[in-house]
Short mmCIF file of C-alpha atoms and ligand atoms in Angstrom, two decimals:
data_model
loop_
_atom_site.label_atom_id
_atom_site.label_comp_id
_atom_site.label_asym_id
_atom_site.label_seq_id
_atom_site.Cartn_x
_atom_site.Cartn_y
_atom_site.Cartn_z
CA MET A 24 -23.62 19.62 54.46
CA PRO A 25 -23.21 15.90 55.29
CA ALA A 26 -19.76 14.35 55.45
CA ILE A 27 -18.32 12.83 52.30
CA LYS A 28 -17.85 9.10 52.86
CA ALA A 29 -17.66 7.74 49.31
CA CYS A 30 -16.60 8.92 45.88
CA LEU A 31 -17.98 7.21 42.78
CA PHE A 32 -16.15 7.71 39.51
CA ASP A 33 -17.27 7.37 35.94
CA LEU A 34 -14.52 5.76 33.84
CA ASP A 35 -14.48 7.02 30.24
CA GLY A 36 -13.48 10.71 30.22
CA VAL A 37 -12.93 10.89 33.99
CA ILE A 38 -10.24 8.31 34.84
CA VAL A 39 -8.93 7.86 31.32
CA ASP A 40 -9.41 9.56 27.96
CA THR A 41 -11.06 6.66 26.14
CA ALA A 42 -13.79 8.94 24.73
CA ARG A 43 -11.54 9.66 21.72
CA PHE A 44 -11.26 5.90 20.99
CA HIS A 45 -15.03 5.45 21.24
CA TYR A 46 -15.40 8.30 18.74
CA ILE A 47 -12.86 6.85 16.28
CA ALA A 48 -14.54 3.43 16.40
CA TRP A 49 -18.12 4.78 16.13
CA ARG A 50 -17.11 7.07 13.29
CA GLN A 51 -15.60 4.10 11.46
CA LEU A 52 -18.89 2.23 11.90
CA ALA A 53 -20.81 5.22 10.49
CA ASN A 54 -18.36 5.52 7.59
CA ASP A 55 -18.77 1.79 6.85
CA LEU A 56 -22.51 2.47 6.54
CA GLY A 57 -21.94 5.46 4.23
CA PHE A 58 -22.27 8.52 6.49
CA ASP A 59 -20.15 10.57 8.87
CA LEU A 60 -20.40 11.26 12.61
CA SER A 61 -19.46 14.73 13.87
CA GLU A 62 -17.80 15.43 17.22
CA GLU A 63 -20.94 17.29 18.24
CA GLU A 64 -23.09 14.24 17.50
CA ASN A 65 -20.58 12.09 19.37
CA GLU A 66 -21.04 14.26 22.49
CA LYS A 67 -24.60 12.87 22.79
CA LEU A 68 -23.17 9.35 23.12
CA LYS A 69 -21.12 10.01 26.24
CA GLY A 70 -22.29 7.89 29.17
CA ILE A 71 -24.75 6.01 26.95
CA SER A 72 -24.57 2.21 26.62
CA ARG A 73 -23.14 0.53 23.53
CA MET A 74 -26.45 -0.60 22.01
CA GLU A 75 -28.25 2.66 22.81
CA SER A 76 -25.35 4.54 21.21
CA LEU A 77 -25.69 2.38 18.10
CA GLU A 78 -29.42 3.21 17.87
CA ILE A 79 -28.64 6.94 18.09
CA ILE A 80 -25.98 6.65 15.37
CA LEU A 81 -28.26 4.66 13.05
CA ALA A 82 -30.97 7.31 13.52
CA ILE A 83 -28.43 10.03 12.61
CA GLY A 84 -27.53 8.20 9.40
CA GLY A 85 -31.12 7.19 8.66
CA VAL A 86 -29.99 3.56 8.44
CA GLU A 87 -32.10 0.56 9.44
CA LEU A 88 -30.48 -2.75 10.34
CA SER A 89 -31.79 -6.12 11.50
CA GLU A 90 -31.16 -7.07 15.13
CA GLU A 91 -28.55 -9.57 13.97
CA GLU A 92 -26.71 -6.94 11.93
CA LYS A 93 -26.82 -4.51 14.85
CA SER A 94 -25.10 -7.08 17.07
CA GLU A 95 -22.49 -7.76 14.40
CA ARG A 96 -21.73 -4.06 13.79
CA ALA A 97 -21.54 -3.38 17.54
CA ALA A 98 -19.13 -6.30 17.95
CA VAL A 99 -16.88 -4.97 15.16
CA LYS A 100 -16.95 -1.51 16.77
CA ASN A 101 -16.00 -3.01 20.12
CA THR A 102 -13.10 -4.98 18.64
CA ARG A 103 -11.74 -1.81 17.01
CA TYR A 104 -12.27 0.14 20.22
CA LEU A 105 -10.40 -2.44 22.30
CA GLU A 106 -7.53 -2.52 19.78
CA LEU A 107 -7.14 1.24 20.30
CA CYS A 108 -7.40 0.84 24.09
CA MET A 109 -4.63 -1.76 24.09
CA GLN A 110 -2.20 0.98 23.04
CA MET A 111 -2.71 2.62 26.44
CA THR A 112 -0.31 2.34 29.36
CA PRO A 113 -0.63 3.43 33.02
CA ASP A 114 0.72 6.83 31.87
CA ASP A 115 -2.57 7.39 30.03
CA THR A 116 -4.45 7.77 33.31
CA LEU A 117 -5.72 11.36 33.24
CA PRO A 118 -3.52 13.93 35.05
CA GLY A 119 -4.00 14.08 38.81
CA VAL A 120 -6.38 11.10 39.03
CA ARG A 121 -3.95 8.74 40.78
CA ARG A 122 -2.89 11.44 43.27
CA PHE A 123 -6.54 12.36 43.98
CA LEU A 124 -7.47 8.71 44.62
CA ASP A 125 -4.43 8.35 46.89
CA GLU A 126 -5.68 11.37 48.85
CA LEU A 127 -9.13 9.75 49.22
CA LYS A 128 -7.56 6.50 50.41
CA SER A 129 -5.47 8.32 53.02
CA ALA A 130 -8.63 10.06 54.25
CA SER A 131 -10.51 6.69 54.43
CA ILE A 132 -13.06 7.86 51.85
CA LYS A 133 -14.38 4.86 49.93
CA ILE A 134 -13.82 4.62 46.19
CA GLY A 135 -16.14 3.03 43.61
CA LEU A 136 -16.60 2.94 39.86
CA GLY A 137 -19.93 3.61 38.12
CA SER A 138 -19.61 3.11 34.38
CA ALA A 139 -21.86 2.16 31.47
CA SER A 140 -18.95 0.32 29.89
CA LYS A 141 -18.77 -3.45 29.62
CA ASN A 142 -15.00 -3.03 29.17
CA ALA A 143 -14.43 -1.23 32.49
CA LYS A 144 -12.36 -3.94 34.20
CA VAL A 145 -10.19 -4.57 31.12
CA ILE A 146 -9.42 -0.85 30.83
CA LEU A 147 -8.73 -0.37 34.56
CA ASP A 148 -6.41 -3.36 34.40
CA ARG A 149 -4.67 -1.91 31.33
CA ILE A 150 -3.87 1.33 33.17
CA ASP A 151 -3.10 -0.53 36.39
CA MET A 152 -5.91 1.11 38.39
CA LEU A 153 -8.07 -1.90 39.31
CA SER A 154 -6.84 -2.11 42.89
CA TYR A 155 -8.10 1.40 43.76
CA PHE A 156 -11.77 0.46 43.47
CA GLU A 157 -13.65 -1.24 46.31
CA THR A 158 -16.58 -1.81 43.98
CA ILE A 159 -17.05 -1.75 40.24
CA VAL A 160 -20.54 -1.23 38.86
CA ASP A 161 -20.25 -1.54 35.10
CA GLY A 162 -22.30 -2.18 31.97
CA ASN A 163 -22.41 -5.88 32.79
CA ARG A 164 -24.23 -5.25 36.09
CA VAL A 165 -26.73 -2.47 35.38
CA THR A 166 -30.12 -3.05 33.81
CA LYS A 167 -30.91 0.66 33.39
CA GLY A 168 -28.44 3.04 31.78
CA LYS A 169 -27.59 6.62 32.77
CA PRO A 170 -29.46 8.99 33.32
CA ASP A 171 -31.21 6.39 35.48
CA PRO A 172 -29.67 6.53 38.99
CA GLN A 173 -29.25 2.72 39.25
CA VAL A 174 -25.50 2.60 38.55
CA PHE A 175 -24.58 5.03 41.35
CA LEU A 176 -27.19 3.72 43.82
CA MET A 177 -25.70 0.24 43.38
CA GLY A 178 -22.21 1.67 43.91
CA ALA A 179 -23.18 3.47 47.12
CA ALA A 180 -25.00 0.37 48.40
CA ASP A 181 -21.90 -1.77 47.71
CA LEU A 182 -19.83 0.74 49.70
CA GLN A 183 -22.48 0.78 52.46
CA THR A 184 -22.78 4.53 52.09
CA LEU A 185 -25.90 6.69 51.88
CA PRO A 186 -26.49 8.72 48.71
CA GLU A 187 -26.21 11.98 50.65
CA ASN A 188 -22.71 10.99 51.77
CA SER A 189 -21.64 10.15 48.21
CA VAL A 190 -20.05 12.28 45.51
CA VAL A 191 -20.08 11.36 41.82
CA PHE A 192 -17.45 12.48 39.29
CA GLU A 193 -18.83 12.59 35.74
CA ASP A 194 -17.96 14.03 32.33
CA ALA A 195 -21.31 13.23 30.67
CA VAL A 196 -24.60 15.10 30.87
CA ALA A 197 -26.46 11.77 31.30
CA GLY A 198 -24.04 10.81 34.08
CA VAL A 199 -24.54 14.04 36.01
CA GLN A 200 -28.30 13.55 35.70
CA SER A 201 -27.90 10.00 37.00
CA ALA A 202 -25.97 11.26 40.06
CA LYS A 203 -28.52 13.97 40.83
CA ALA A 204 -31.41 11.50 40.40
CA ALA A 205 -29.60 9.28 42.95
CA GLY A 206 -29.59 12.18 45.44
CA MET A 207 -25.80 12.54 45.33
CA LEU A 208 -23.46 15.48 44.92
CA ALA A 209 -22.13 15.76 41.38
CA VAL A 210 -18.74 17.05 40.32
CA GLY A 211 -18.71 17.68 36.58
CA ILE A 212 -15.43 17.02 34.79
CA GLY A 213 -15.38 19.29 31.77
CA GLU A 214 -17.15 22.54 30.93
CA LYS A 215 -19.75 24.42 32.96
CA SER A 216 -21.69 25.35 29.84
CA VAL A 217 -22.21 21.63 29.06
CA LEU A 218 -22.57 20.12 32.56
CA THR A 219 -25.16 22.62 33.75
CA GLU A 220 -26.77 20.31 36.33
CA ALA A 221 -23.54 19.50 38.21
CA ASP A 222 -23.03 21.03 41.68
CA ILE A 223 -19.53 22.13 40.72
CA VAL A 224 -17.53 21.73 37.51
CA VAL A 225 -13.76 21.40 37.22
CA PRO A 226 -11.66 20.84 34.10
CA GLY A 227 -9.98 17.75 35.58
CA PHE A 228 -7.99 16.54 38.59
CA ARG A 229 -4.69 18.23 37.76
CA ASP A 230 -5.41 21.21 40.04
CA PHE A 231 -8.14 19.64 42.14
CA GLN A 232 -7.27 18.40 45.63
CA LEU A 233 -9.33 16.65 48.29
CA ALA A 234 -9.24 19.94 50.24
CA ASP A 235 -11.04 21.64 47.29
CA LEU A 236 -13.75 18.95 47.35
CA LEU A 237 -14.25 19.32 51.10
CA GLU A 238 -14.31 23.09 50.83
CA ALA A 239 -16.94 22.96 48.07
CA PHE A 240 -19.26 20.55 49.86
CA GLU A 241 -18.60 20.51 53.58
CA LYS A 242 -18.67 24.21 54.41
C1 BG6 B 17 -19.54 4.91 28.57
C2 BG6 B 17 -19.06 5.77 27.42
O1 BG6 B 17 -18.68 5.04 29.66
O2 BG6 B 17 -19.56 3.53 28.18
C3 BG6 B 17 -19.91 5.52 26.19
O3 BG6 B 17 -19.14 7.14 27.80
C4 BG6 B 17 -19.91 4.03 25.86
O4 BG6 B 17 -19.38 6.27 25.11
C5 BG6 B 17 -20.39 3.24 27.06
O5 BG6 B 17 -20.75 3.76 24.74
C6 BG6 B 17 -20.39 1.73 26.81
O6 BG6 B 17 -19.08 1.29 26.65
P1 BG6 B 17 -18.63 -0.12 26.14
O7 BG6 B 17 -17.16 -0.14 26.46
O8 BG6 B 17 -19.37 -1.15 26.92
O9 BG6 B 17 -18.92 -0.19 24.70
MG1 MG B 18 -17.76 9.37 30.84
#
């Protein structure tokens, strides 16, 4: 196995539990339009860009909107989402994440962010994590969303690291597919039964050390 030189992290659901705020805000949008959005349906939205998510939700509700109305509804959703995010503090960083990133830094492994979110920098700033990332590839930079590999290939290029020396941490099916399409190792954050294409799956960083990562991939 090649040496691990860079780790690329998804944001929502990996660094911080913002997935619940996305769900609340999307559900509110669906309710405003007269239908509900289940948690199961919401699962399909993980890792997917804002406007693509809106299209999926409108299809679920069988609602058609003009392009102008789509933009307006998406903007309202984003305002609500950000209001919820502003309640967060650095303590909302998911358990073990800060310690794991500190371990990577001490081992001179490069750290990057690969997120579909256009709010990535605002959220990282909110939880005081901006300074950890040598590069941030977010929804403002990519032209192709996950499962396309673009987001992680851009991240590895920024870090001057080859895909085979890069590991991606992802909680979304589309994100794991993006990592694999980029030719990278994928650590799924969540459940094995959902993230079937990941190389390994862990529930989170609480009990996951750099030594575990090296043991999994460098033996
Ligand atoms: C991803 C989330 O990280 O970002 C998706 O998993 C979200 O749920 C997407 O839709 C876009 O986020 P934002 O913040 O730009 O609306
Ligand atoms: Mg995610």
